[in-house]
XYZ file of N, CA and C in Angstrom:
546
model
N 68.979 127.984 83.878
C 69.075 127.810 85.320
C 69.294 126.332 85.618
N 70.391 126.106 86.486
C 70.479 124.486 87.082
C 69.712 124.181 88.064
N 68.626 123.342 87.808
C 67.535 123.015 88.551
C 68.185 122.021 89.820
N 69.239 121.210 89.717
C 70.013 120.724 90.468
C 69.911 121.791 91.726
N 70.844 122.713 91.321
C 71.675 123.877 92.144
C 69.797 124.614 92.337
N 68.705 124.787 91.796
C 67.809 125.598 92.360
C 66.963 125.265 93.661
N 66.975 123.776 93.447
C 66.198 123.030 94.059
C 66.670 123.196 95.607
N 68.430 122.794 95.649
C 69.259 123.297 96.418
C 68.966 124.415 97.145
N 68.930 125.658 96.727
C 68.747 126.649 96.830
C 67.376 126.827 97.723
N 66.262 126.589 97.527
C 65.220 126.843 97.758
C 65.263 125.917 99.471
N 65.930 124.842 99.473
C 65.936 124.369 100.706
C 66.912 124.908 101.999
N 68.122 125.609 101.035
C 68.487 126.236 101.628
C 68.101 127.408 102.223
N 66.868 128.224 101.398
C 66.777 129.402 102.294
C 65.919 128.805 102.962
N 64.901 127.430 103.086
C 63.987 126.789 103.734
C 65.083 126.992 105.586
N 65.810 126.550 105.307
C 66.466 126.088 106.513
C 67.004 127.145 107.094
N 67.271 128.301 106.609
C 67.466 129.819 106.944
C 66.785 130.675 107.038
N 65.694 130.195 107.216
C 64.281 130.640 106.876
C 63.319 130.251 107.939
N 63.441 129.276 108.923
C 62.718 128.330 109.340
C 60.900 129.204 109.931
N 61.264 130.556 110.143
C 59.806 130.751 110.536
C 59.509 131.242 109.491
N 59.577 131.044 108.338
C 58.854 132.171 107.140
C 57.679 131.007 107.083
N 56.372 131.400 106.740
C 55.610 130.482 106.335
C 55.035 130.795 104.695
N 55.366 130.719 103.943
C 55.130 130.690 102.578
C 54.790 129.456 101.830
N 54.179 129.580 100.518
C 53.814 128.765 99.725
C 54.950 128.234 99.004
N 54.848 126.970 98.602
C 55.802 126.604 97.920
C 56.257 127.605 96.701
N 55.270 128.201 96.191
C 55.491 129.251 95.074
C 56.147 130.232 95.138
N 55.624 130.935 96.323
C 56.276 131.685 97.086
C 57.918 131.118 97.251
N 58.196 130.145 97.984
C 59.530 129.842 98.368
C 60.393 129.816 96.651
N 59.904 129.462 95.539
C 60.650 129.975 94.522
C 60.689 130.779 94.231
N 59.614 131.550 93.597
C 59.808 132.824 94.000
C 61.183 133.920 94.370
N 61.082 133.377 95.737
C 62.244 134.123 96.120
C 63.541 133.505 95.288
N 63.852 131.691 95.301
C 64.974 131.612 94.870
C 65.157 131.838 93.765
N 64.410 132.184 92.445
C 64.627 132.624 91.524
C 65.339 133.956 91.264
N 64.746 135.124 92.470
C 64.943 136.476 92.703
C 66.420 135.913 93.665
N 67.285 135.250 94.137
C 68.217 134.911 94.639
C 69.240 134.278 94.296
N 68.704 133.319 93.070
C 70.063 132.607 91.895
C 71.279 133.139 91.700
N 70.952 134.533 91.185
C 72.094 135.004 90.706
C 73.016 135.263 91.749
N 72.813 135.712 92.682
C 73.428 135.811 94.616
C 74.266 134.566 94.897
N 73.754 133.385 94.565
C 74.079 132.144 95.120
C 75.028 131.804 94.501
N 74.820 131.444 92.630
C 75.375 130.466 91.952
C 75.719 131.554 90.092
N 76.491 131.040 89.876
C 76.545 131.362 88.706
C 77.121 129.995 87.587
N 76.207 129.935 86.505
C 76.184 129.163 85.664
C 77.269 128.942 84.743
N 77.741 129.705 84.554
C 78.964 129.797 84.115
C 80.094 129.792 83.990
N 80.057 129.612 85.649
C 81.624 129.252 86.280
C 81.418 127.236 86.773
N 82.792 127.096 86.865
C 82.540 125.418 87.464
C 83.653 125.915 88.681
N 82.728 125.067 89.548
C 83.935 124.702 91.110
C 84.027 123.363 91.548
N 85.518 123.375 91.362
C 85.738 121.962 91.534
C 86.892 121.508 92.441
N 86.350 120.637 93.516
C 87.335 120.426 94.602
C 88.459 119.802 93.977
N 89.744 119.540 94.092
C 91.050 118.693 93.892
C 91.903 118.350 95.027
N 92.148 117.354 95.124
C 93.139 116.448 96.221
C 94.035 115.549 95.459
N 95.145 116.417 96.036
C 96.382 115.404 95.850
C 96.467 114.241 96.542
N 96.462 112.726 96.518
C 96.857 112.104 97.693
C 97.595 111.186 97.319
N 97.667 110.565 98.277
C 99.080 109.139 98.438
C 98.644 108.657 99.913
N 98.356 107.592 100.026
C 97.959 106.320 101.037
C 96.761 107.069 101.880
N 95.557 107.628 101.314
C 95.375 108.501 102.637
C 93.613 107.628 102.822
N 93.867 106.421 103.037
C 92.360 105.538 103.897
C 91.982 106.405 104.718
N 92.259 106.622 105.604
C 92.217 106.920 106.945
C 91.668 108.177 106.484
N 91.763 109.150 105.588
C 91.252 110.564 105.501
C 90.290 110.533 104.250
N 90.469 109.972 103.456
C 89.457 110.244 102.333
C 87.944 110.622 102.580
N 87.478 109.453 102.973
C 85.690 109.775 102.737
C 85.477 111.203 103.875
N 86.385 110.957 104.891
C 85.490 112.479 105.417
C 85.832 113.728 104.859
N 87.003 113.738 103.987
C 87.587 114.900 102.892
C 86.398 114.833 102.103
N 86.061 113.757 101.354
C 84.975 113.971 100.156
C 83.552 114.396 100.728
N 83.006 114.120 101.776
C 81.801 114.116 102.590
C 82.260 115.196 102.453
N 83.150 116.105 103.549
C 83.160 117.239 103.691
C 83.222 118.242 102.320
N 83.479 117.884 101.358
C 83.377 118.565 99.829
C 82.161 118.890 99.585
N 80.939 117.671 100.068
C 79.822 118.493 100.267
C 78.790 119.345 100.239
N 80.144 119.967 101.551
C 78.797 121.058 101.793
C 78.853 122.253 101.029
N 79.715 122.030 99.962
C 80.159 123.050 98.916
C 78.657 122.929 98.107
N 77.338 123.632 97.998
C 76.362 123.347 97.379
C 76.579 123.173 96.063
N 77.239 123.961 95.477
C 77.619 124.253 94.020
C 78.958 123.711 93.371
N 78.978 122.760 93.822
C 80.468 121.866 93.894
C 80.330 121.266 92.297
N 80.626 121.035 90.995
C 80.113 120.730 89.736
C 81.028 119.447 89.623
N 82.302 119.533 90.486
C 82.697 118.334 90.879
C 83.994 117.839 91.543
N 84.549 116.774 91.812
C 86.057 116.805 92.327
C 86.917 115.990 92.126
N 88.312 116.236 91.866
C 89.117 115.653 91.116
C 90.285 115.255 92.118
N 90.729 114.104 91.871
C 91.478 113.522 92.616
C 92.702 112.830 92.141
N 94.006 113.304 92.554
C 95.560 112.883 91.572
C 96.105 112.462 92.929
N 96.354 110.679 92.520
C 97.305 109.890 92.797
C 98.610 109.793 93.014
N 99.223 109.589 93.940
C 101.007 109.181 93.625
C 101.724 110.072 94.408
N 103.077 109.354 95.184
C 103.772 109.928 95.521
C 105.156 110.818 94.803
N 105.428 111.909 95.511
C 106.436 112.416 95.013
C 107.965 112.247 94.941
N 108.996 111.853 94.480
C 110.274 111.254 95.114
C 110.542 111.563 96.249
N 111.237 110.555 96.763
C 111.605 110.926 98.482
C 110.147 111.023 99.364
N 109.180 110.988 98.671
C 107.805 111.007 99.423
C 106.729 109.962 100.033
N 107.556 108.239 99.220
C 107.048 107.522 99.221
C 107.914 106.146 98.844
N 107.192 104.822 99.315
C 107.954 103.986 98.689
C 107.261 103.368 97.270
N 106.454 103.846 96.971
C 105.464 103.394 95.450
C 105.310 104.422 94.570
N 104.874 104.439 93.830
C 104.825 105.618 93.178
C 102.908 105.597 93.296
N 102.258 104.829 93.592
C 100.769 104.874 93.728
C 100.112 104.725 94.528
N 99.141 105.032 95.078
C 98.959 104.414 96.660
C 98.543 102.937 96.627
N 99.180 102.591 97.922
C 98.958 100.880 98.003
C 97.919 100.534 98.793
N 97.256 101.491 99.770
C 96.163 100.970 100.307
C 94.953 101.306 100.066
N 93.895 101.507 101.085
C 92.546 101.251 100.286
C 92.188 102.779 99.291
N 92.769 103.645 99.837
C 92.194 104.627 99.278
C 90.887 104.963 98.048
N 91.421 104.294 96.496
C 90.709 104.240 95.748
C 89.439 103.291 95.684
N 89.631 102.210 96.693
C 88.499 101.133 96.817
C 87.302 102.185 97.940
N 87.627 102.492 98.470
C 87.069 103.774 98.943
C 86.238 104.708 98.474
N 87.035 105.606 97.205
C 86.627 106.100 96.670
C 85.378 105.924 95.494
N 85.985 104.403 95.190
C 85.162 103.597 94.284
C 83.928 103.695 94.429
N 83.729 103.144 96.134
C 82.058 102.846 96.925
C 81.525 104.612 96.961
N 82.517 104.909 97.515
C 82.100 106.710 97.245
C 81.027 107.557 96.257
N 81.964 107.146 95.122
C 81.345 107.473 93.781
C 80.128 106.822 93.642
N 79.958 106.056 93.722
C 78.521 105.068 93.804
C 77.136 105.807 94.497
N 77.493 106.554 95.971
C 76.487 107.164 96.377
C 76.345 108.527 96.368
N 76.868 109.499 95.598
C 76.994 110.625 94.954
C 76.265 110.837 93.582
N 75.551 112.135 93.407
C 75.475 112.623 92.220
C 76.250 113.375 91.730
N 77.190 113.656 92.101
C 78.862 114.944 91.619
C 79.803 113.854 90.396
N 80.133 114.315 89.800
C 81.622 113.518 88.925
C 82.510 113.434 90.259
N 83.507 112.368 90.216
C 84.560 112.192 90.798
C 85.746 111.984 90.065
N 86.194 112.489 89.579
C 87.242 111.955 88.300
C 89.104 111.793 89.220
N 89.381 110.586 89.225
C 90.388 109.711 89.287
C 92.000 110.083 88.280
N 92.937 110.279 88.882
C 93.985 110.209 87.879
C 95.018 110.325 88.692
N 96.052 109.619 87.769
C 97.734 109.779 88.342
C 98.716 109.757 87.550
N 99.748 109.788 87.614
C 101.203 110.118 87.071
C 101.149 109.497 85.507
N 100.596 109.905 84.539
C 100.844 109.744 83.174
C 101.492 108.274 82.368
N 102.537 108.267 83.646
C 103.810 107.409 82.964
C 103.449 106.403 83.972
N 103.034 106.541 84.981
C 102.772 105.516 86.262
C 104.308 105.537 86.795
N 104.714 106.945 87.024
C 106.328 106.881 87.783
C 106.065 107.789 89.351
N 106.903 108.283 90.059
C 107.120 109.561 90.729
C 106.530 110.656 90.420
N 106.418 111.157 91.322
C 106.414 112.503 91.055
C 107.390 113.532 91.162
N 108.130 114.690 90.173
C 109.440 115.208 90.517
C 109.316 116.305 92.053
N 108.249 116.317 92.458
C 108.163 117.232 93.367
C 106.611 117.469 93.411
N 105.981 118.106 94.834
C 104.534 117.968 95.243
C 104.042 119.750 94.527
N 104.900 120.528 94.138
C 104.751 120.983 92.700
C 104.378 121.280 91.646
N 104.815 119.796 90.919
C 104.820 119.289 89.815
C 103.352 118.549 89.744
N 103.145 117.712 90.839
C 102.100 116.707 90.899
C 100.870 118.118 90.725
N 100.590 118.911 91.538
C 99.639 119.963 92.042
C 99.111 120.451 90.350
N 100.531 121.277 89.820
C 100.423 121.968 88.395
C 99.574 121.256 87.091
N 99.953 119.579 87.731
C 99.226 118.706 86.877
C 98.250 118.432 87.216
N 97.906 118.652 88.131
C 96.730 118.183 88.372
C 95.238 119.532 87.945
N 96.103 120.952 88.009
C 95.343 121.693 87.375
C 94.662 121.589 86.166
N 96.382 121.305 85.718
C 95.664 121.526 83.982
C 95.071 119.996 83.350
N 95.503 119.319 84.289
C 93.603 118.334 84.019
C 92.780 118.544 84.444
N 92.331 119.490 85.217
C 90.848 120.131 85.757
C 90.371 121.261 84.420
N 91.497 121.690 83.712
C 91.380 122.705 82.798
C 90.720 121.729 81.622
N 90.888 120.798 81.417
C 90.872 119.791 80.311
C 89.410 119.398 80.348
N 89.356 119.081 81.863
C 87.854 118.706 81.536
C 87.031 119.484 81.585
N 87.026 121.027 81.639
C 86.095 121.862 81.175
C 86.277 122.765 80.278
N 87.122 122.423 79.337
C 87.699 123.406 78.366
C 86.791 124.558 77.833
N 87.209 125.384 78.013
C 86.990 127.236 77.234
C 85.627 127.573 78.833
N 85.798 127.295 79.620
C 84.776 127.282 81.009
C 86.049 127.845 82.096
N 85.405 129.046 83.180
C 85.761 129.538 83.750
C 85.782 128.513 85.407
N 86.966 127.846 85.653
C 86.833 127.018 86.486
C 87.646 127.688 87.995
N 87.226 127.842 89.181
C 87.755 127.570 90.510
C 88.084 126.175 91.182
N 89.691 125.825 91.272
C 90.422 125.081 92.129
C 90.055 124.973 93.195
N 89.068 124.470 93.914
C 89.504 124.562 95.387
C 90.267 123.037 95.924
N 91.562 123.411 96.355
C 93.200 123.069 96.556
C 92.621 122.630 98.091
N 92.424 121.218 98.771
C 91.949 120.505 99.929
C 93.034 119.534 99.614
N 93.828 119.250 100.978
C 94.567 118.220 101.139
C 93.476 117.199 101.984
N 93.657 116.040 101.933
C 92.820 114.385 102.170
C 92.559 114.576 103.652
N 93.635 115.663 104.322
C 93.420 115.739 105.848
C 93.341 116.949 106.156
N 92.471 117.758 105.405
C 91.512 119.473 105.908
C 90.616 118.784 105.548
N 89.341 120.036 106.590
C 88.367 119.662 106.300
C 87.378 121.078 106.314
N 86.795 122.114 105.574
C 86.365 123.058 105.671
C 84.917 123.297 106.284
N 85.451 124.309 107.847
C 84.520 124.780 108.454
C 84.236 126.183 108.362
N 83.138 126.300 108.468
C 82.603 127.888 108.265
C 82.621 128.935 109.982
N 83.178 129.696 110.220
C 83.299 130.420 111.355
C 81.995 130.437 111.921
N 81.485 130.496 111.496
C 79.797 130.837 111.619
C 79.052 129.920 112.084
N 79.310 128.826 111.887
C 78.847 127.493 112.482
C 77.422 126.873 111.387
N 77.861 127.627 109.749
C 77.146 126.768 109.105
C 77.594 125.513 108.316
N 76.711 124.590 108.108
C 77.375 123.440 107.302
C 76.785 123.126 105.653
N 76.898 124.485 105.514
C 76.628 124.555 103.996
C 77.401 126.069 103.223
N 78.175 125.759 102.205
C 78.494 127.372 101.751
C 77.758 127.226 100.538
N 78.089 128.279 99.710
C 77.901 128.854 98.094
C 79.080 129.114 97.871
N 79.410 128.936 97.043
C 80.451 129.491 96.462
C 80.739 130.141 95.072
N 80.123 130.109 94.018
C 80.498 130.552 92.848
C 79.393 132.020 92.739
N 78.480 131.865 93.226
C 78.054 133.302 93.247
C 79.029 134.935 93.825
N 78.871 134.278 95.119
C 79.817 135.629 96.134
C 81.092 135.807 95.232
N 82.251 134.876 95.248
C 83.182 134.513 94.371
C 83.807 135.262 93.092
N 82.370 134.948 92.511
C 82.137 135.731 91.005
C 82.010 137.024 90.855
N 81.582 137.694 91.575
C 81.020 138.464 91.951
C 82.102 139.692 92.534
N 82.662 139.382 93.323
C 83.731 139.993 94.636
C 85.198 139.784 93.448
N 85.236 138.450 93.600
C 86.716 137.659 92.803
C 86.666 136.786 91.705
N 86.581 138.396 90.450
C 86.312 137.200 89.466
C 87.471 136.329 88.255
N 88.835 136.927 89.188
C 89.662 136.019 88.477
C 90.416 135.241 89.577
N 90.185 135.106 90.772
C 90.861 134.119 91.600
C 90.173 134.806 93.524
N 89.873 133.086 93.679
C 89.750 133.613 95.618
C 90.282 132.744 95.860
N 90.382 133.006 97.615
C 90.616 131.835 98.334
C 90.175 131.283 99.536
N 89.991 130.077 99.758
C 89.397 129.796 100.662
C 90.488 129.151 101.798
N 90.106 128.746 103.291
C 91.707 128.250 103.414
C 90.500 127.110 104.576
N 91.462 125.404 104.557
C 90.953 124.438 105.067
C 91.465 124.251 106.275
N 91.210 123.220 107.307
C 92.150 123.204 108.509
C 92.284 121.482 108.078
């Protein structure tokens, strides 16, 4: 069990919960009898963003990554695509951004761009690659993409600001879901 993700858990039904009055024992208890509902250990979910110059959108993209409780981590590919840009890397703050970012997080943030440090042949090409380096870093592990451009930001209809995701997921869709951002 990921004590990370339980601990999580237990505050979460705290807050969905607000008149239950139980013992702390009690409140595990239940999340123990609820783990498997929530989270599954065995899968990884991991946000990915393509970007190119995007200051102006980053930290509230990553903030908003979030509220993904079970988020194991998020990956982020650099560079414009031909005709998409005048650099092939972004020139403004973006990654200095990201830098301070990473600093006040406990999630991986893992950084990367164009191999060769060229173009990209198409937004495509950049995307496909950017998978199968998400595949890389969890090799023979059952991983979910969740595909967020620098300027969505995922809200829940419901008006909560927390999901689960690899439990329901797993569960319902266990070789592909989707979620969709605004």
């Amino acid at each position: 069990m990921n004590q990370k993700l339980f601990k999580k858990l237990i505050q979460e039904l705290k807050i969905g919960n607000p008149h239950q009055e139980l013992s702390e024992s009690e409140w595990e208890n239940w999340a123990k009898n609820e783990y498997a509902i929530y989270t599954n250990d065995d899968l990884k979910v991991v946000a990915v963003h393509c970007v190119y110059n995007e200051e102006d959108n980053i930290i509230k993209c990553l903030q908003n990554d979030l509220i993904i409780q079970d988020l194991d981590a998020i990956h982020i590919l650099d560079g414009a695509w031909k005709e998409g840009g005048l650099n092939p890397t972004s020139t403004d703050k973006t990654f200095e951004l990201v830098e301070e970012f990473k600093k006040k997080v406990d999630i991986p943030i893992y950084i990367d761009s164009h191999p060769k440090r060229d173009f990209w042949e198409s937004e495509g090409q950049k995307r496909n690659y950017q998978l199968k380096q998400v595949e890389k870093l969890f090799p023979n592990q059952k991983v979910y993409a969740f595909v967020k451009d620098a300027d969505e930001i995922l809200l829940s209809n419901t008006g909560r600001i927390s999901c689960w995701i690899k439990g329901s997921f797993s569960l319902w869709y266990p070789d592909v879901a989707l979620l969709t951002a605004y």
